[in-house]
PDB file of C-alpha atoms and ligand atoms in Angstrom:
ATOM      1  CA  MET A   1       0.667   0.055   0.098  1.00  0.00           C
ATOM      2  CA  MET A   2       0.983   3.690  -0.514  1.00  0.00           C
ATOM      3  CA  SER A   3       0.957   5.556   2.449  1.00  0.00           C
ATOM      4  CA  SER A   4      -0.912   7.621   0.387  1.00  0.00           C
ATOM      5  CA  SER A   5      -3.388   5.539  -0.236  1.00  0.00           C
ATOM      6  CA  LEU A   6      -3.240   4.212   3.613  1.00  0.00           C
ATOM      7  CA  ARG A   7      -4.390   8.275   4.952  1.00  0.00           C
ATOM      8  CA  ARG A   8      -7.122   7.898   2.238  1.00  0.00           C
ATOM      9  CA  ALA A   9      -8.130   4.928   3.092  1.00  0.00           C
ATOM     10  CA  LEU A  10      -8.488   6.012   6.854  1.00  0.00           C
ATOM     11  CA  LEU A  11     -10.638   8.237   6.285  1.00  0.00           C
ATOM     12  CA  GLU A  12     -12.610   6.526   3.747  1.00  0.00           C
ATOM     13  CA  ARG A  13     -12.268   4.004   6.870  1.00  0.00           C
ATOM     14  CA  ARG A  14     -11.545   0.947   3.779  1.00  0.00           C
ATOM     15  CA  VAL A  15     -10.496  -1.273   5.554  1.00  0.00           C
ATOM     16  CA  SER A  16      -6.739  -1.471   6.204  1.00  0.00           C
ATOM     17  CA  LEU A  17      -4.668  -4.452   8.517  1.00  0.00           C
ATOM     18  CA  GLY A  18      -1.725  -4.260  10.015  1.00  0.00           C
ATOM     19  CA  THR A  19       0.689  -5.387  12.746  1.00  0.00           C
ATOM     20  CA  TRP A  20       2.869  -4.266  15.917  1.00  0.00           C
ATOM     21  CA  ILE A  21       6.429  -4.565  16.625  1.00  0.00           C
ATOM     22  CA  GLN A  22       7.848  -4.822  19.433  1.00  0.00           C
ATOM     23  CA  ILE A  23      11.732  -6.868  18.501  1.00  0.00           C
ATOM     24  CA  GLY A  24      14.063  -4.193  17.347  1.00  0.00           C
ATOM     25  CA  HIS A  25      15.756  -5.621  14.794  1.00  0.00           C
ATOM     26  CA  PRO A  26      15.547  -4.617  11.018  1.00  0.00           C
ATOM     27  CA  ALA A  27      15.301  -8.454  10.450  1.00  0.00           C
ATOM     28  CA  VAL A  28      12.158  -8.927  11.832  1.00  0.00           C
ATOM     29  CA  ALA A  29      10.586  -5.204   9.108  1.00  0.00           C
ATOM     30  CA  GLU A  30      12.105  -7.476   7.221  1.00  0.00           C
ATOM     31  CA  VAL A  31      10.003 -10.622   7.193  1.00  0.00           C
ATOM     32  CA  LEU A  32       6.692  -9.069   8.538  1.00  0.00           C
ATOM     33  CA  ALA A  33       6.570  -6.382   5.662  1.00  0.00           C
ATOM     34  CA  GLY A  34       6.540  -9.487   3.046  1.00  0.00           C
ATOM     35  CA  VAL A  35       3.785 -11.495   4.087  1.00  0.00           C
ATOM     36  CA  GLY A  36       0.340  -9.448   2.886  1.00  0.00           C
ATOM     37  CA  PHE A  37      -0.105  -6.414   5.670  1.00  0.00           C
ATOM     38  CA  ASP A  38      -0.989  -3.461   4.406  1.00  0.00           C
ATOM     39  CA  TRP A  39       0.717  -1.380   7.343  1.00  0.00           C
ATOM     40  CA  LEU A  40       3.631  -1.624  10.144  1.00  0.00           C
ATOM     41  CA  CYS A  41       4.258  -0.645  12.949  1.00  0.00           C
ATOM     42  CA  VAL A  42       6.741  -0.403  15.101  1.00  0.00           C
ATOM     43  CA  ASP A  43       6.707   0.161  18.754  1.00  0.00           C
ATOM     44  CA  CYS A  44       8.664   3.222  20.252  1.00  0.00           C
ATOM     45  CA  GLU A  45       6.114   2.992  23.641  1.00  0.00           C
ATOM     46  CA  HIS A  46       6.830  -0.186  24.965  1.00  0.00           C
ATOM     47  CA  THR A  47      10.251  -1.580  24.259  1.00  0.00           C
ATOM     48  CA  ASP A  48      13.404  -0.666  23.282  1.00  0.00           C
ATOM     49  CA  ILE A  49      13.244   0.694  20.168  1.00  0.00           C
ATOM     50  CA  GLY A  50      14.349   3.992  19.830  1.00  0.00           C
ATOM     51  CA  PRO A  51      15.212   6.459  17.309  1.00  0.00           C
ATOM     52  CA  ALA A  52      18.128   4.335  15.573  1.00  0.00           C
ATOM     53  CA  GLY A  53      16.129   1.110  16.227  1.00  0.00           C
ATOM     54  CA  PHE A  54      12.736   2.966  14.471  1.00  0.00           C
ATOM     55  CA  ALA A  55      15.653   3.560  10.543  1.00  0.00           C
ATOM     56  CA  ALA A  56      16.867   0.113  10.620  1.00  0.00           C
ATOM     57  CA  LEU A  57      13.426  -1.364  10.468  1.00  0.00           C
ATOM     58  CA  ALA A  58      12.017   1.803   7.993  1.00  0.00           C
ATOM     59  CA  ARG A  59      14.556   0.442   6.317  1.00  0.00           C
ATOM     60  CA  GLY A  60      14.285  -3.394   6.375  1.00  0.00           C
ATOM     61  CA  MET A  61      10.436  -3.002   5.084  1.00  0.00           C
ATOM     62  CA  HIS A  62      11.237  -0.114   2.458  1.00  0.00           C
ATOM     63  CA  GLY A  63      10.619  -1.092  -1.200  1.00  0.00           C
ATOM     64  CA  ARG A  64       7.948  -4.095   0.373  1.00  0.00           C
ATOM     65  CA  GLY A  65       5.303  -2.694   0.384  1.00  0.00           C
ATOM     66  CA  PRO A  66       3.508  -1.670   3.981  1.00  0.00           C
ATOM     67  CA  VAL A  67       3.882   1.965   5.076  1.00  0.00           C
ATOM     68  CA  PRO A  68       6.073   1.852   8.472  1.00  0.00           C
ATOM     69  CA  LEU A  69       3.785   3.395  11.034  1.00  0.00           C
ATOM     70  CA  ALA A  70       5.620   3.900  14.022  1.00  0.00           C
ATOM     71  CA  ARG A  71       3.129   4.807  17.713  1.00  0.00           C
ATOM     72  CA  VAL A  72       5.588   7.376  19.388  1.00  0.00           C
ATOM     73  CA  ARG A  73       7.098   6.830  23.391  1.00  0.00           C
ATOM     74  CA  GLU A  74       4.492   9.186  24.310  1.00  0.00           C
ATOM     75  CA  ASN A  75       3.414  12.869  23.107  1.00  0.00           C
ATOM     76  CA  ASP A  76       6.187  14.175  22.538  1.00  0.00           C
ATOM     77  CA  THR A  77       7.337  17.883  20.066  1.00  0.00           C
ATOM     78  CA  LEU A  78      10.865  15.415  19.255  1.00  0.00           C
ATOM     79  CA  ALA A  79       9.243  11.584  19.815  1.00  0.00           C
ATOM     80  CA  ILE A  80       7.545  12.835  16.480  1.00  0.00           C
ATOM     81  CA  ARG A  81       9.236  14.678  14.753  1.00  0.00           C
ATOM     82  CA  GLN A  82      12.303  11.957  14.810  1.00  0.00           C
ATOM     83  CA  VAL A  83      10.347   9.400  14.225  1.00  0.00           C
ATOM     84  CA  LEU A  84       8.321  11.111  10.697  1.00  0.00           C
ATOM     85  CA  ASP A  85      11.916  12.782   9.811  1.00  0.00           C
ATOM     86  CA  LEU A  86      13.181   8.691   9.614  1.00  0.00           C
ATOM     87  CA  GLY A  87      10.508   7.793   7.546  1.00  0.00           C
ATOM     88  CA  ALA A  88       7.524   6.469   9.398  1.00  0.00           C
ATOM     89  CA  MET A  89       5.238   7.594   7.118  1.00  0.00           C
ATOM     90  CA  GLY A  90       2.267   7.976   9.994  1.00  0.00           C
ATOM     91  CA  VAL A  91       2.010   8.160  13.774  1.00  0.00           C
ATOM     92  CA  ILE A  92      -0.301   5.992  15.979  1.00  0.00           C
ATOM     93  CA  VAL A  93       0.289   8.683  19.962  1.00  0.00           C
ATOM     94  CA  PRO A  94      -0.611   6.527  22.555  1.00  0.00           C
ATOM     95  CA  LEU A  95      -2.476   7.900  25.863  1.00  0.00           C
ATOM     96  CA  VAL A  96      -4.463  11.529  23.761  1.00  0.00           C
ATOM     97  CA  ASN A  97      -6.543  11.793  26.564  1.00  0.00           C
ATOM     98  CA  SER A  98      -9.206  15.106  25.057  1.00  0.00           C
ATOM     99  CA  ALA A  99      -8.761  17.303  21.952  1.00  0.00           C
ATOM    100  CA  ALA A 100      -6.294  19.050  24.075  1.00  0.00           C
ATOM    101  CA  GLU A 101      -3.537  16.973  23.470  1.00  0.00           C
ATOM    102  CA  ALA A 102      -5.346  14.842  19.943  1.00  0.00           C
ATOM    103  CA  ALA A 103      -4.590  19.430  18.667  1.00  0.00           C
ATOM    104  CA  ARG A 104      -0.619  18.981  20.554  1.00  0.00           C
ATOM    105  CA  ALA A 105      -0.353  15.669  18.537  1.00  0.00           C
ATOM    106  CA  VAL A 106      -1.501  17.912  15.141  1.00  0.00           C
ATOM    107  CA  ARG A 107       0.400  20.448  15.769  1.00  0.00           C
ATOM    108  CA  ALA A 108       4.168  17.786  15.800  1.00  0.00           C
ATOM    109  CA  ALA A 109       3.241  15.597  13.488  1.00  0.00           C
ATOM    110  CA  LYS A 110       2.573  18.652  10.534  1.00  0.00           C
ATOM    111  CA  TYR A 111       4.336  21.382   8.690  1.00  0.00           C
ATOM    112  CA  PRO A 112       3.651  24.991   9.158  1.00  0.00           C
ATOM    113  CA  PRO A 113       1.158  26.306   9.129  1.00  0.00           C
ATOM    114  CA  GLN A 114      -0.957  23.396  10.494  1.00  0.00           C
ATOM    115  CA  GLY A 115       1.707  22.674  13.491  1.00  0.00           C
ATOM    116  CA  VAL A 116       5.156  23.109  14.073  1.00  0.00           C
ATOM    117  CA  ARG A 117       7.359  20.710  12.625  1.00  0.00           C
ATOM    118  CA  GLY A 118      10.422  21.611  11.906  1.00  0.00           C
ATOM    119  CA  PHE A 119      12.279  21.670   7.859  1.00  0.00           C
ATOM    120  CA  ALA A 120      15.262  19.849   7.334  1.00  0.00           C
ATOM    121  CA  PHE A 121      17.864  17.266   5.177  1.00  0.00           C
ATOM    122  CA  HIS A 122      16.315  13.602   6.626  1.00  0.00           C
ATOM    123  CA  ARG A 123      15.962  10.315   5.898  1.00  0.00           C
ATOM    124  CA  GLY A 124      12.391  10.996   5.206  1.00  0.00           C
ATOM    125  CA  ASN A 125      13.520  13.119   2.305  1.00  0.00           C
ATOM    126  CA  ASP A 126      16.209  10.610   1.147  1.00  0.00           C
ATOM    127  CA  TRP A 127      19.017  13.468   2.988  1.00  0.00           C
ATOM    128  CA  GLY A 128      17.601  16.295   1.639  1.00  0.00           C
ATOM    129  CA  ALA A 129      17.252  14.618  -2.567  1.00  0.00           C
ATOM    130  CA  GLY A 130      14.195  14.263  -2.065  1.00  0.00           C
ATOM    131  CA  PHE A 131      13.301  17.470   0.327  1.00  0.00           C
ATOM    132  CA  ASP A 132      10.639  19.896  -2.094  1.00  0.00           C
ATOM    133  CA  ALA A 133       8.158  16.353  -2.904  1.00  0.00           C
ATOM    134  CA  TYR A 134       8.381  15.553   0.608  1.00  0.00           C
ATOM    135  CA  ALA A 135       7.524  19.059   1.923  1.00  0.00           C
ATOM    136  CA  GLU A 136       4.437  19.930  -0.243  1.00  0.00           C
ATOM    137  CA  ARG A 137       3.610  16.098   0.474  1.00  0.00           C
ATOM    138  CA  ALA A 138       4.021  15.591   3.857  1.00  0.00           C
ATOM    139  CA  ASN A 139       1.169  16.945   5.525  1.00  0.00           C
ATOM    140  CA  GLY A 140      -1.168  15.676   3.295  1.00  0.00           C
ATOM    141  CA  GLU A 141       0.072  12.153   3.443  1.00  0.00           C
ATOM    142  CA  ILE A 142       1.159  11.822   7.095  1.00  0.00           C
ATOM    143  CA  ALA A 143      -1.274   9.641   9.400  1.00  0.00           C
ATOM    144  CA  VAL A 144      -2.110  10.637  12.533  1.00  0.00           C
ATOM    145  CA  VAL A 145      -4.462   8.617  14.484  1.00  0.00           C
ATOM    146  CA  VAL A 146      -4.463   9.109  18.799  1.00  0.00           C
ATOM    147  CA  MET A 147      -4.833   6.149  21.076  1.00  0.00           C
ATOM    148  CA  VAL A 148      -7.842   5.887  22.627  1.00  0.00           C
ATOM    149  CA  GLU A 149      -6.842   3.922  25.783  1.00  0.00           C
ATOM    150  CA  SER A 150      -8.606   6.012  28.852  1.00  0.00           C
ATOM    151  CA  ARG A 151     -12.579   5.846  30.634  1.00  0.00           C
ATOM    152  CA  GLN A 152     -11.699  10.365  30.071  1.00  0.00           C
ATOM    153  CA  ALA A 153     -10.939   9.800  26.330  1.00  0.00           C
ATOM    154  CA  VAL A 154     -13.947   7.742  25.744  1.00  0.00           C
ATOM    155  CA  GLU A 155     -16.085  10.000  27.443  1.00  0.00           C
ATOM    156  CA  ASP A 156     -14.748  12.578  24.573  1.00  0.00           C
ATOM    157  CA  ILE A 157     -14.166  10.779  21.483  1.00  0.00           C
ATOM    158  CA  ASP A 158     -16.635  13.585  19.382  1.00  0.00           C
ATOM    159  CA  ALA A 159     -14.468  16.361  20.837  1.00  0.00           C
ATOM    160  CA  ILE A 160     -11.375  14.202  19.534  1.00  0.00           C
ATOM    161  CA  LEU A 161     -12.401  13.480  16.738  1.00  0.00           C
ATOM    162  CA  ALA A 162     -13.260  17.182  16.051  1.00  0.00           C
ATOM    163  CA  VAL A 163      -9.962  17.874  15.563  1.00  0.00           C
ATOM    164  CA  GLU A 164      -8.513  18.943  12.648  1.00  0.00           C
ATOM    165  CA  GLY A 165      -5.863  16.901  11.282  1.00  0.00           C
ATOM    166  CA  ILE A 166      -6.686  13.929  13.257  1.00  0.00           C
ATOM    167  CA  ASP A 167      -7.679  10.950  10.563  1.00  0.00           C
ATOM    168  CA  GLY A 168      -9.329   8.514  13.442  1.00  0.00           C
ATOM    169  CA  VAL A 169      -8.100   6.266  16.278  1.00  0.00           C
ATOM    170  CA  PHE A 170      -6.860   3.209  18.040  1.00  0.00           C
ATOM    171  CA  ILE A 171      -7.986   1.522  21.200  1.00  0.00           C
ATOM    172  CA  GLY A 172      -5.581   0.502  22.660  1.00  0.00           C
ATOM    173  CA  PRO A 173      -7.758  -2.475  25.023  1.00  0.00           C
ATOM    174  CA  TYR A 174      -4.598  -3.324  27.707  1.00  0.00           C
ATOM    175  CA  ASP A 175      -4.748   0.519  28.869  1.00  0.00           C
ATOM    176  CA  LEU A 176      -8.597   1.310  28.058  1.00  0.00           C
ATOM    177  CA  SER A 177      -9.518  -1.814  30.478  1.00  0.00           C
ATOM    178  CA  GLY A 178      -6.497  -0.632  33.267  1.00  0.00           C
ATOM    179  CA  SER A 179      -8.538   2.592  33.176  1.00  0.00           C
ATOM    180  CA  TYR A 180     -11.757   0.156  33.945  1.00  0.00           C
ATOM    181  CA  GLY A 181     -10.045  -0.899  36.880  1.00  0.00           C
ATOM    182  CA  ILE A 182     -10.141  -4.176  35.575  1.00  0.00           C
ATOM    183  CA  PRO A 183      -6.769  -4.416  33.361  1.00  0.00           C
ATOM    184  CA  GLY A 184      -6.938  -6.962  30.897  1.00  0.00           C
ATOM    185  CA  GLN A 185     -10.272  -7.944  30.536  1.00  0.00           C
ATOM    186  CA  THR A 186     -10.724  -7.318  27.699  1.00  0.00           C
ATOM    187  CA  SER A 187     -13.667  -8.741  27.302  1.00  0.00           C
ATOM    188  CA  HIS A 188     -16.052  -7.207  30.023  1.00  0.00           C
ATOM    189  CA  ALA A 189     -18.868  -5.448  29.069  1.00  0.00           C
ATOM    190  CA  SER A 190     -17.830  -2.121  29.810  1.00  0.00           C
ATOM    191  CA  VAL A 191     -14.640  -2.351  27.817  1.00  0.00           C
ATOM    192  CA  ARG A 192     -16.898  -3.930  25.038  1.00  0.00           C
ATOM    193  CA  GLN A 193     -19.711  -0.679  25.404  1.00  0.00           C
ATOM    194  CA  ALA A 194     -16.604   1.625  25.822  1.00  0.00           C
ATOM    195  CA  CYS A 195     -15.415   0.168  21.859  1.00  0.00           C
ATOM    196  CA  ALA A 196     -18.541   0.444  20.452  1.00  0.00           C
ATOM    197  CA  ARG A 197     -19.842   3.822  21.767  1.00  0.00           C
ATOM    198  CA  VAL A 198     -15.895   5.202  20.169  1.00  0.00           C
ATOM    199  CA  ALA A 199     -16.471   2.390  17.210  1.00  0.00           C
ATOM    200  CA  GLU A 200     -19.654   4.565  16.471  1.00  0.00           C
ATOM    201  CA  ALA A 201     -18.496   8.301  17.292  1.00  0.00           C
ATOM    202  CA  CYS A 202     -16.147   7.968  14.149  1.00  0.00           C
ATOM    203  CA  ARG A 203     -19.023   6.744  11.999  1.00  0.00           C
ATOM    204  CA  GLN A 204     -20.684   9.792  12.534  1.00  0.00           C
ATOM    205  CA  ALA A 205     -17.091  11.983  12.425  1.00  0.00           C
ATOM    206  CA  GLY A 206     -16.240   9.761   8.698  1.00  0.00           C
ATOM    207  CA  LYS A 207     -12.513   9.522  10.247  1.00  0.00           C
ATOM    208  CA  SER A 208     -11.401   6.307  10.803  1.00  0.00           C
ATOM    209  CA  ALA A 209     -11.423   3.617  13.927  1.00  0.00           C
ATOM    210  CA  GLY A 210      -8.794   1.485  14.765  1.00  0.00           C
ATOM    211  CA  VAL A 211      -8.395  -0.956  16.880  1.00  0.00           C
ATOM    212  CA  HIS A 212      -5.261  -3.274  18.249  1.00  0.00           C
ATOM    213  CA  VAL A 213      -6.575  -6.887  18.995  1.00  0.00           C
ATOM    214  CA  VAL A 214      -3.082  -8.379  20.364  1.00  0.00           C
ATOM    215  CA  LEU A 215      -4.002 -11.754  20.750  1.00  0.00           C
ATOM    216  CA  PRO A 216      -5.745 -12.074  16.942  1.00  0.00           C
ATOM    217  CA  THR A 217      -8.570 -14.971  16.734  1.00  0.00           C
ATOM    218  CA  PRO A 218     -10.018 -14.565  13.080  1.00  0.00           C
ATOM    219  CA  ASP A 219     -13.910 -14.548  15.072  1.00  0.00           C
ATOM    220  CA  GLY A 220     -11.726 -11.205  17.265  1.00  0.00           C
ATOM    221  CA  ILE A 221     -11.112 -10.054  13.611  1.00  0.00           C
ATOM    222  CA  ARG A 222     -14.286 -10.345  12.536  1.00  0.00           C
ATOM    223  CA  ALA A 223     -15.969  -9.058  15.492  1.00  0.00           C
ATOM    224  CA  ALA A 224     -13.854  -6.468  14.945  1.00  0.00           C
ATOM    225  CA  ILE A 225     -14.986  -5.072  11.925  1.00  0.00           C
ATOM    226  CA  GLU A 226     -17.815  -6.202  12.070  1.00  0.00           C
ATOM    227  CA  GLU A 227     -17.990  -3.117  14.760  1.00  0.00           C
ATOM    228  CA  GLY A 228     -17.067  -0.914  12.764  1.00  0.00           C
ATOM    229  CA  PHE A 229     -13.259  -1.082  13.017  1.00  0.00           C
ATOM    230  CA  THR A 230     -10.968  -0.162  10.248  1.00  0.00           C
ATOM    231  CA  PHE A 231      -7.821  -0.010  11.106  1.00  0.00           C
ATOM    232  CA  VAL A 232      -6.848  -3.206  12.498  1.00  0.00           C
ATOM    233  CA  ALA A 233      -3.737  -3.988  13.799  1.00  0.00           C
ATOM    234  CA  VAL A 234      -3.726  -7.835  14.320  1.00  0.00           C
ATOM    235  CA  GLY A 235      -0.983  -9.547  17.003  1.00  0.00           C
ATOM    236  CA  VAL A 236       2.045  -8.288  17.967  1.00  0.00           C
ATOM    237  CA  ASP A 237       5.421  -9.927  16.330  1.00  0.00           C
ATOM    238  CA  THR A 238       6.753 -11.503  19.502  1.00  0.00           C
ATOM    239  CA  VAL A 239       2.655 -13.322  20.218  1.00  0.00           C
ATOM    240  CA  PHE A 240       3.861 -14.871  16.058  1.00  0.00           C
ATOM    241  CA  LEU A 241       6.787 -16.398  17.629  1.00  0.00           C
ATOM    242  CA  GLU A 242       5.351 -17.824  20.500  1.00  0.00           C
ATOM    243  CA  ARG A 243       2.290 -18.852  19.544  1.00  0.00           C
ATOM    244  CA  ALA A 244       4.347 -20.661  16.145  1.00  0.00           C
ATOM    245  CA  GLY A 245       7.126 -21.795  19.020  1.00  0.00           C
ATOM    246  CA  ARG A 246       4.338 -23.381  20.828  1.00  0.00           C
ATOM    247  CA  THR A 247       2.956 -24.869  17.806  1.00  0.00           C
ATOM    248  CA  ALA A 248       6.046 -26.225  16.579  1.00  0.00           C
ATOM    249  CA  VAL A 249       8.100 -27.708  20.435  1.00  0.00           C
ATOM    250  CA  ALA A 250       4.126 -28.838  21.286  1.00  0.00           C
ATOM    251  CA  ALA A 251       4.059 -30.900  17.376  1.00  0.00           C
ATOM    252  CA  ALA A 252       7.262 -31.552  17.178  1.00  0.00           C
ATOM    253  CA  ARG A 253       7.241 -33.728  20.771  1.00  0.00           C
ATOM    254  CA  ASP A 254       4.095 -35.291  19.581  1.00  0.00           C
ATOM    255  CA  ALA A 255       6.238 -36.785  16.812  1.00  0.00           C
ATOM    256  CA  ALA A 256       9.176 -37.523  18.434  1.00  0.00           C
ATOM    257  CA  ALA A 257       6.845 -39.472  21.113  1.00  0.00           C
ATOM    258  CA  PRO A 258       5.849 -42.905  19.863  1.00  0.00           C
ATOM    259  CA  GLY A 259       9.347 -43.094  18.421  1.00  0.00           C
ATOM    260  CA  GLY A 260      10.546 -41.976  21.675  1.00  0.00           C
ATOM    261  CA  ARG A 261       8.745 -44.578  22.914  1.00  0.00           C
ATOM    262  CA  GLN A 262       9.343 -46.691  20.291  1.00  0.00           C
ATOM    263  CA  ARG A 263      12.912 -47.291  21.151  1.00  0.00           C
ATOM    264  CA  GLU A 264      12.473 -47.422  25.333  1.00  0.00           C
ATOM    265  CA  SER A 265      10.411 -50.500  23.996  1.00  0.00           C
ATOM    266  CA  THR A 266      13.173 -52.135  21.842  1.00  0.00           C
ATOM    267  CA  PRO A 267      15.223 -54.194  23.569  1.00  0.00           C
TER     268      PRO A 267
HETATM  269  C1  3PY B 301      -3.175  -1.489  24.395  1.00  0.00           C
HETATM  270  O1  3PY B 301      -3.620  -2.205  25.145  1.00  0.00           O
HETATM  271  O2  3PY B 301      -2.980  -0.402  25.368  1.00  0.00           O
HETATM  272  C2  3PY B 301      -2.421  -0.895  24.060  1.00  0.00           C
HETATM  273  O3  3PY B 301      -1.598   0.102  23.750  1.00  0.00           O
HETATM  274  C3  3PY B 301      -1.833  -2.180  22.948  1.00  0.00           C
HETATM  275  O4  3PY B 301      -1.095  -1.074  21.494  1.00  0.00           O
HETATM  276 MG1   MG B 302      -1.502   1.456  25.393  1.00  0.00          MG
END
């Protein structure tokens, strides 16, 4: 998917599927960039992935298809500017609780006059070789998505969505459940109601409704899309690795067992 088409897909509320990278090695980006996701989001909030790690992952994705996104470590001007300069074509900003905080994220991500992002030569504009073209397109192509992860954000959802420059919101189900006093109970009725409220507000505002299906199942993805979510993060690299590892070891032990038993019973 082209980065310009990701922002368009968000605003047209077309379904896009991505996943989450928490392992800061470029091989992970190279592998996941080849499996068919529309976008890959590097998690700089809950990992040790800093700017250099993000750049290495973005290089791993380069030219392979998915749009590179970053979940920045916090709603901070420098954190947002750095990942954009390093090649992110969208930011996902955690823990945004109000319209004022959403406006702050937009300002950091947009060049003047809409925002305060500084101009420079950087990886995103081919170290200056593509300065003019990048400067002209950046505000229109870079996606700004803020995370709804608290009861307060759910209550303020209409005001958050009304902020110009916000292309969509993205629910972090774990923080959201924590905010309702039931950490980890992402299927609890209060969390489900909050998700439904956010999805409906996005539909009315004509902006993208995003959600992270951290432990993905076909039913979970189908339910999210039926609920109105259009920007869906499917799993996490670590979850894929853990699941595949368990499946492989279970299969290997199964395959090894008869032979083992046979060997033991052979005189
Ligand atoms: C959460 O569930 O809080 C998240 O941030 C998932 O990405
Ligand atoms: Mg979170």
